[in-house]
Amino acid sequence: MVAPDWEQMPYFLAVARTGSLRAAAAELNTAHGTVNRHIRALEATYGVQLFQRTRSGLELSSAGRALVPIAQDAETLFLGARRRLQGLDRQEAGAVRFSMTGVMAYEIVSPILVRFFDEYPEIDLEIHVSDRFEDINRLETDVSLRYTDEVRDADVVARKLYPMALAPYASRAYLERHLPNAGPEGEGLHWIGWDEINRSPDWVRQTSFPKAQVRHATTDHVLQLSLLRRGFGMVNTSVYFESIYPELVRVPGGDITLERSLWLLLHSDLRRTTRVRRFVDYLADALKAMRPQLQGELA
Amino acid sequence: MVAPDWEQMPYFLAVARTGSLRAAAAELNTAHGTVNRHIRALEATYGVQLFQRTRSGLELSSAGRALVPIAQDAETLFLGARRRLQGLDRQEAGAVRFSMTGVMAYEIVSPILVRFFDEYPEIDLEIHVSDRFEDINRLETDVSLRYTDEVRDADVVARKLYPMALAPYASRAYLERHLPNAGPEGEGLHWIGWDEINRSPDWVRQTSFPKAQVRHATTDHVLQLSLLRRGFGMVNTSVYFESIYPELVRVPGGDITLERSLWLLLHSDLRRTTRVRRFVDYLADALKAMRPQLQGELA
DNA sequence: ACAAAGTGGTTCAAAAATTGACCACAGCCA
DNA sequence: TGGCTGTGGTCAATTTTTGAACCACTTTGT
């Protein structure tokens, strides 16, 4: 057996949904013995019982319940793939489908979108907020605004705008309280982290405050910002926010970095579609006008 | 063949990664003929060529490239499932893993979290922002704050806080501009929508402005709010925002709804874990104190 | 120039999975 | 009470999938 989970998962889903081997078998056009074998195999590979077998059917165990949403997600994923690969999604497309990350959306781009709608009221917008770089490759979106160091992709036309300046920030209140007691390399300060909790991950050692600890973590940029403004700790973030949140102060001694840039990406199929062109040009111009604020004094 | 995509996907991934049938076969401990057969089957079910076959290997086609990130997502999903079902994740868990939706996080809960850290500096927090209700069931988080109408779940202890009041809002500027020209049932106004673009979906007909059109859509609540404040159209949202964003005005003639409530959920395994208890109690108390603002004048 | 090692394609005996018919048992209903 | 229908469990016959050895060809390194 090459792929234990993948192969058995649909059997699991069908049984979870129907509550019996035979009903699941009917749904999958197969025999109930086969379904049973797959379920047993899945339970064996996980080493956990997924169902309680009763005379009246199979009932999800606690582990089984944890697996259901995961399997459903995968199913959604595959259904979407099917639709998109067969090109059923792209057909009419009166709207421009646009994707960007949360921070950009909320603070930087949304006023631009409002102005765009004023000037081009005939163009509808479907706006996706996501941190996943791949959206445009999976044909989910037409245009994507990303913050990254490098773009190399066959089907994607990438337009590099300019580097964005990042620096460590904290709230004025946080610094007044913690900076007097902090050691030379940031000892006693806190970074607000990204992934799981790990008080001293690798990336911290490469910052200007290698001895600051990570005590809180969230993968959401906006929440990082919200916590930052309210005095949770330090975050490396765009200098732009200095201008809109007066309570933020650049941490003394922190380095400014210009490593990554803003990129505007569009799927190459759409390069010549007018409504997409309009939107991309408008957005690029508007963002270029904001260059001084986003690139900081290094512009 | 019961599950065309699921079964073949790992073969696809291996070939996409290695670039050759034989190398993929080695990775999967099988024969290259088998891999080839599966790839062909996958291409047949999708009706699309996924690879260009050359003498020097298989190269991803444009459709193939669209499929890679999807397959990778599924893989991540399954790997995570494995870890969690086998209970490897839960072990030490010094941190409380907490999940909530974006709007709540940014505007309502983040100040509470800051105060909590002040009072309990020994408890680390891993904060997830997500709209997925299922997080707690898949054992990804310990505590979850949700806005919904009903909670029924075997492994979950649910604490109902109180109903939240929603009403249609728009920016003052938007209303001044569009309301004079609007028809009786909202004709000429715009809703900011949720899913894909569809100018008159079902849910609109059940609102107080059934003839308003949906011209823009985003599945991100915070972006909805941001667009709302800047005058993009109307959104049904919490009356709480009226108090923090002075530019928002309740749309005259719009109904207030109290259908769904705030719920605080925790996985029943953790009911008696002290650090989780502390956190849940603290959060519940702090949220109860905000009841008048969240439930509106109907409180 | 010429092996050696790599590529995908093809074939067919061997291995594995599926089928379908049979159990024994639970509930339900007349 | 007895029969009908549903449940999971089992197992030999059958079908499908696999593995391994070929082929023809290209690329790489000597």
Tab-separated table of C-alpha atoms in Angstrom, chain B:
chain	number	residue	atom	x	y	z
B	1	MET	CA	-11.883	2.724	-8.916
B	2	VAL	CA	-13.659	4.347	-6.008
B	3	ALA	CA	-11.717	7.517	-5.367
B	4	PRO	CA	-9.992	8.697	-8.494
B	5	ASP	CA	-8.285	11.793	-7.162
B	6	TRP	CA	-7.458	10.710	-3.620
B	7	GLU	CA	-5.761	7.534	-4.633
B	8	GLN	CA	-3.605	8.938	-7.388
B	9	MET	CA	-2.636	12.195	-5.747
B	10	PRO	CA	0.433	10.900	-3.923
B	11	TYR	CA	1.775	9.536	-7.197
B	12	PHE	CA	1.207	12.894	-8.779
B	13	LEU	CA	2.984	14.684	-5.961
B	14	ALA	CA	5.955	12.349	-6.107
B	15	VAL	CA	6.365	12.791	-9.841
B	16	ALA	CA	5.920	16.544	-9.589
B	17	ARG	CA	8.606	16.630	-6.955
B	18	THR	CA	11.136	14.286	-8.523
B	19	GLY	CA	10.500	14.975	-12.191
B	20	SER	CA	10.703	11.380	-13.291
B	21	LEU	CA	8.634	8.234	-13.085
B	22	ARG	CA	11.493	6.123	-11.858
B	23	ALA	CA	12.614	8.498	-9.140
B	24	ALA	CA	9.027	8.848	-7.972
B	25	ALA	CA	8.682	5.080	-7.966
B	26	ALA	CA	11.794	4.803	-5.811
B	27	GLU	CA	10.375	7.340	-3.376
B	28	LEU	CA	7.132	5.403	-3.137
B	29	ASN	CA	8.768	1.980	-3.109
B	30	THR	CA	7.023	0.790	-6.227
B	31	ALA	CA	7.698	0.251	-9.912
B	32	HIS	CA	7.790	3.037	-12.458
B	33	GLY	CA	5.167	1.343	-14.560
B	34	THR	CA	2.733	1.618	-11.704
B	35	VAL	CA	3.429	5.278	-11.204
B	36	ASN	CA	2.912	5.854	-14.885
B	37	ARG	CA	-0.430	4.102	-14.832
B	38	HIS	CA	-1.648	6.242	-11.972
B	39	ILE	CA	-0.561	9.459	-13.585
B	40	ARG	CA	-2.381	8.459	-16.754
B	41	ALA	CA	-5.476	7.631	-14.744
B	42	LEU	CA	-5.394	10.998	-13.024
B	43	GLU	CA	-5.014	12.784	-16.313
B	44	ALA	CA	-7.941	10.802	-17.622
B	45	THR	CA	-10.262	11.680	-14.747
B	46	TYR	CA	-9.418	15.366	-15.004
B	47	GLY	CA	-9.410	15.288	-18.774
B	48	VAL	CA	-6.284	17.409	-18.729
B	49	GLN	CA	-2.640	16.681	-19.354
B	50	LEU	CA	-0.683	17.200	-16.153
B	51	PHE	CA	2.808	16.563	-17.481
B	52	GLN	CA	4.728	16.919	-20.693
B	53	ARG	CA	6.497	13.641	-21.205
B	54	THR	CA	10.010	14.093	-22.511
B	55	ARG	CA	12.896	11.725	-22.922
B	56	SER	CA	14.486	13.238	-19.851
B	57	GLY	CA	11.526	13.047	-17.522
B	58	LEU	CA	8.089	14.491	-16.902
B	59	GLU	CA	7.617	18.215	-16.783
B	60	LEU	CA	4.614	19.856	-15.138
B	61	SER	CA	2.105	21.328	-17.545
B	62	SER	CA	0.226	24.481	-16.710
B	63	ALA	CA	-2.676	22.463	-15.333
B	64	GLY	CA	-0.219	20.364	-13.374
B	65	ARG	CA	1.271	23.422	-11.775
B	66	ALA	CA	-2.175	24.453	-10.611
B	67	LEU	CA	-2.640	21.094	-8.968
B	68	VAL	CA	0.621	21.002	-7.016
B	69	PRO	CA	-0.300	23.431	-4.237
B	70	ILE	CA	-3.637	21.711	-3.810
B	71	ALA	CA	-2.040	18.314	-3.433
B	72	GLN	CA	0.494	19.755	-1.036
B	73	ASP	CA	-2.262	21.194	1.094
B	74	ALA	CA	-3.917	17.836	1.299
B	75	GLU	CA	-0.616	16.302	2.278
B	76	THR	CA	-0.146	18.822	5.065
B	77	LEU	CA	-3.663	18.092	6.195
B	78	PHE	CA	-3.002	14.373	6.423
B	79	LEU	CA	0.337	14.749	8.133
B	80	GLY	CA	-1.302	16.971	10.728
B	81	ALA	CA	-4.107	14.472	11.191
B	82	ARG	CA	-1.611	11.759	11.857
B	83	ARG	CA	0.251	13.740	14.477
B	84	ARG	CA	-2.910	14.749	16.235
B	85	LEU	CA	-4.697	11.429	16.166
B	86	GLN	CA	-1.676	9.779	17.653
B	87	GLY	CA	-1.746	12.351	20.406
B	88	LEU	CA	1.755	13.612	19.808
B	89	ASP	CA	0.634	17.203	19.840
B	90	ARG	CA	-1.075	17.390	23.146
B	91	GLN	CA	1.811	16.228	25.309
B	92	GLU	CA	3.426	18.973	27.312
B	93	ALA	CA	1.481	21.992	26.099
B	94	GLY	CA	2.846	24.754	28.267
B	95	ALA	CA	0.844	27.237	26.257
B	96	VAL	CA	-2.895	27.711	25.987
B	97	ARG	CA	-3.887	27.439	22.331
B	98	PHE	CA	-6.753	29.807	21.664
B	99	SER	CA	-8.731	30.415	18.513
B	100	MET	CA	-11.198	33.103	17.483
B	101	THR	CA	-12.411	34.929	14.377
B	102	GLY	CA	-10.666	37.963	12.982
B	103	VAL	CA	-13.139	40.683	13.902
B	104	MET	CA	-13.337	39.548	17.471
B	105	ALA	CA	-9.594	39.284	17.699
B	106	TYR	CA	-8.689	42.680	16.433
B	107	GLU	CA	-11.261	44.886	18.027
B	108	ILE	CA	-12.764	43.105	20.976
B	109	VAL	CA	-10.466	40.479	22.428
B	110	SER	CA	-6.940	41.777	21.975
B	111	PRO	CA	-7.124	44.283	24.869
B	112	ILE	CA	-8.407	41.489	27.083
B	113	LEU	CA	-5.445	39.330	26.151
B	114	VAL	CA	-3.036	42.084	27.057
B	115	ARG	CA	-4.616	42.466	30.489
B	116	PHE	CA	-4.574	38.706	30.942
B	117	PHE	CA	-0.856	38.541	30.278
B	118	ASP	CA	-0.320	41.262	32.832
B	119	GLU	CA	-2.133	39.285	35.492
B	120	TYR	CA	-0.863	35.829	34.537
B	121	PRO	CA	2.604	36.378	33.096
B	122	GLU	CA	3.468	32.697	33.508
B	123	ILE	CA	0.922	31.497	30.939
B	124	ASP	CA	2.022	31.536	27.288
B	125	LEU	CA	-0.591	31.993	24.581
B	126	GLU	CA	-0.723	30.562	21.073
B	127	ILE	CA	-3.416	32.522	19.292
B	128	HIS	CA	-5.077	31.306	16.106
B	129	VAL	CA	-7.236	33.541	14.005
B	130	SER	CA	-9.659	31.592	11.855
B	131	ASP	CA	-13.262	31.385	10.823
B	132	ARG	CA	-13.318	27.617	10.972
B	133	PHE	CA	-15.558	26.335	13.619
B	134	GLU	CA	-13.944	22.929	13.679
B	135	ASP	CA	-10.561	23.878	15.051
B	136	ILE	CA	-11.365	22.609	18.471
B	137	ASN	CA	-12.654	19.311	17.207
B	138	ARG	CA	-9.528	18.618	15.263
B	139	LEU	CA	-7.521	19.156	18.425
B	140	GLU	CA	-5.797	22.173	16.997
B	141	THR	CA	-6.785	24.481	19.798
B	142	ASP	CA	-7.696	24.235	23.463
B	143	VAL	CA	-10.125	27.130	23.687
B	144	SER	CA	-12.209	28.726	20.978
B	145	LEU	CA	-14.418	31.810	20.857
B	146	ARG	CA	-17.188	31.536	18.260
B	147	TYR	CA	-20.225	33.409	17.066
B	148	THR	CA	-22.951	30.970	16.114
B	149	ASP	CA	-26.517	29.919	16.784
B	150	GLU	CA	-26.112	26.434	18.158
B	151	VAL	CA	-23.386	24.215	19.572
B	152	ARG	CA	-23.788	20.467	19.869
B	153	ASP	CA	-20.658	18.468	20.082
B	154	ALA	CA	-19.659	15.491	22.108
B	155	ASP	CA	-16.081	16.363	23.000
B	156	VAL	CA	-16.670	20.033	23.535
B	157	VAL	CA	-17.743	21.937	26.607
B	158	ALA	CA	-19.643	24.986	25.419
B	159	ARG	CA	-20.371	28.056	27.514
B	160	LYS	CA	-22.950	30.387	26.007
B	161	LEU	CA	-22.259	34.022	26.748
B	162	TYR	CA	-24.990	36.156	25.209
B	163	PRO	CA	-26.518	37.086	21.857
B	164	MET	CA	-24.784	39.667	19.718
B	165	ALA	CA	-26.786	42.350	17.973
B	166	LEU	CA	-26.312	42.836	14.229
B	167	ALA	CA	-27.665	45.605	12.064
B	168	PRO	CA	-26.980	46.971	8.582
B	169	TYR	CA	-24.383	49.724	8.586
B	170	ALA	CA	-22.801	52.038	6.065
B	171	SER	CA	-20.524	55.032	6.224
B	172	ARG	CA	-22.087	58.451	6.684
B	173	ALA	CA	-20.578	59.574	3.381
B	174	TYR	CA	-22.027	56.573	1.522
B	175	LEU	CA	-25.503	57.171	2.869
B	176	GLU	CA	-25.454	60.860	2.100
B	177	ARG	CA	-24.537	60.070	-1.450
B	178	HIS	CA	-26.755	57.072	-2.219
B	179	LEU	CA	-29.741	57.160	0.106
B	180	PRO	CA	-31.515	60.110	-1.593
B	181	ASN	CA	-31.598	58.171	-4.889
B	182	ALA	CA	-32.456	54.777	-3.405
B	183	GLY	CA	-35.725	52.959	-4.018
B	184	PRO	CA	-38.023	51.697	-1.249
B	185	GLU	CA	-36.513	48.201	-0.982
B	186	GLY	CA	-32.939	49.343	-1.247
B	187	GLU	CA	-32.773	49.644	-5.005
B	188	GLY	CA	-29.615	51.468	-5.957
B	189	LEU	CA	-27.771	50.526	-2.756
B	190	HIS	CA	-24.957	47.963	-2.521
B	191	TRP	CA	-24.333	45.153	-0.100
B	192	ILE	CA	-20.745	44.088	0.401
B	193	GLY	CA	-21.107	40.344	-0.103
B	194	TRP	CA	-19.456	37.278	1.315
B	195	ASP	CA	-18.865	34.518	-1.229
B	196	GLU	CA	-18.534	34.795	-4.941
B	197	ILE	CA	-20.036	37.568	-6.933
B	198	ASN	CA	-23.706	37.127	-7.641
B	199	ARG	CA	-25.558	40.347	-7.806
B	200	SER	CA	-28.759	39.083	-6.169
B	201	PRO	CA	-28.162	35.988	-4.051
B	202	ASP	CA	-30.801	34.431	-1.829
B	203	TRP	CA	-29.724	35.984	1.446
B	204	VAL	CA	-30.277	39.461	0.098
B	205	ARG	CA	-33.965	38.826	-0.356
B	206	GLN	CA	-34.315	38.127	3.363
B	207	THR	CA	-32.785	41.414	4.442
B	208	SER	CA	-34.532	44.719	4.879
B	209	PHE	CA	-33.124	45.833	1.500
B	210	PRO	CA	-33.907	42.959	-0.859
B	211	LYS	CA	-33.276	44.946	-3.997
B	212	ALA	CA	-29.818	46.188	-3.123
B	213	GLN	CA	-27.149	44.645	-5.328
B	214	VAL	CA	-24.015	42.748	-4.369
B	215	ARG	CA	-21.173	44.186	-6.365
B	216	HIS	CA	-18.188	43.298	-4.224
B	217	ALA	CA	-17.418	40.281	-2.144
B	218	THR	CA	-14.835	39.183	0.354
B	219	THR	CA	-14.850	36.350	2.862
B	220	ASP	CA	-12.885	38.475	5.265
B	221	HIS	CA	-14.871	40.210	7.958
B	222	VAL	CA	-12.221	42.737	8.769
B	223	LEU	CA	-11.855	43.776	5.182
B	224	GLN	CA	-15.625	44.102	4.962
B	225	LEU	CA	-15.422	46.475	7.871
B	226	SER	CA	-12.557	48.389	6.365
B	227	LEU	CA	-14.389	48.772	3.070
B	228	LEU	CA	-17.556	49.645	4.931
B	229	ARG	CA	-15.908	52.499	6.797
B	230	ARG	CA	-14.540	53.877	3.574
B	231	GLY	CA	-17.891	53.916	1.852
B	232	PHE	CA	-18.096	50.800	-0.302
B	233	GLY	CA	-21.651	49.858	0.591
B	234	MET	CA	-23.650	48.212	3.361
B	235	VAL	CA	-22.781	45.317	5.672
B	236	ASN	CA	-24.752	43.583	8.369
B	237	THR	CA	-22.426	43.823	11.325
B	238	SER	CA	-22.160	44.127	15.099
B	239	VAL	CA	-23.601	47.242	16.695
B	240	TYR	CA	-20.383	47.374	18.689
B	241	PHE	CA	-18.574	48.970	15.804
B	242	GLU	CA	-20.898	51.928	15.972
B	243	SER	CA	-19.166	52.912	19.198
B	244	ILE	CA	-15.601	52.659	17.931
B	245	TYR	CA	-16.000	53.893	14.355
B	246	PRO	CA	-17.843	57.226	14.390
B	247	GLU	CA	-18.057	57.243	10.586
B	248	LEU	CA	-20.462	54.273	10.667
B	249	VAL	CA	-24.195	54.879	10.658
B	250	ARG	CA	-26.983	52.375	11.004
B	251	VAL	CA	-28.881	52.285	7.724
B	252	PRO	CA	-32.362	53.765	8.276
B	253	GLY	CA	-35.033	51.086	7.999
B	254	GLY	CA	-32.637	48.195	8.631
B	255	ASP	CA	-33.618	45.428	11.065
B	256	ILE	CA	-31.632	44.503	14.147
B	257	THR	CA	-31.104	40.781	14.599
B	258	LEU	CA	-30.137	38.867	17.721
B	259	GLU	CA	-30.089	35.386	16.243
B	260	ARG	CA	-26.618	34.206	17.036
B	261	SER	CA	-24.648	34.271	20.245
B	262	LEU	CA	-21.107	34.336	21.499
B	263	TRP	CA	-19.899	30.944	22.685
B	264	LEU	CA	-16.765	29.993	24.525
B	265	LEU	CA	-15.743	26.426	23.711
B	266	LEU	CA	-13.131	24.192	25.243
B	267	HIS	CA	-12.167	20.644	24.616
B	268	SER	CA	-13.577	18.496	27.375
B	269	ASP	CA	-10.205	16.850	28.070
B	270	LEU	CA	-8.978	20.186	29.348
B	271	ARG	CA	-11.876	21.113	31.563
B	272	ARG	CA	-9.810	20.690	34.690
B	273	THR	CA	-6.435	21.924	33.493
B	274	THR	CA	-5.668	24.945	35.642
B	275	ARG	CA	-4.040	27.189	33.106
B	276	VAL	CA	-6.886	26.604	30.677
B	277	ARG	CA	-9.474	27.192	33.413
B	278	ARG	CA	-7.778	30.440	34.362
B	279	PHE	CA	-7.812	31.630	30.822
B	280	VAL	CA	-11.397	30.659	30.098
B	281	ASP	CA	-12.713	32.201	33.283
B	282	TYR	CA	-10.795	35.393	32.714
B	283	LEU	CA	-12.008	35.675	29.145
B	284	ALA	CA	-15.617	34.923	30.028
B	285	ASP	CA	-15.652	37.551	32.761
B	286	ALA	CA	-14.061	40.170	30.543
B	287	LEU	CA	-16.516	39.457	27.738
B	288	LYS	CA	-19.484	39.560	30.071
B	289	ALA	CA	-18.402	43.033	31.083
B	290	MET	CA	-18.690	44.056	27.446
B	291	ARG	CA	-22.199	42.728	27.051
B	292	PRO	CA	-23.940	46.114	26.853
B	293	GLN	CA	-21.756	47.209	23.969
B	294	LEU	CA	-22.064	43.939	22.028
B	295	GLN	CA	-25.728	43.350	22.564
B	296	GLY	CA	-26.719	46.925	21.799
B	297	GLU	CA	-29.652	48.773	23.320
B	298	LEU	CA	-31.600	45.514	23.482
B	299	ALA	CA	-29.449	44.259	26.343
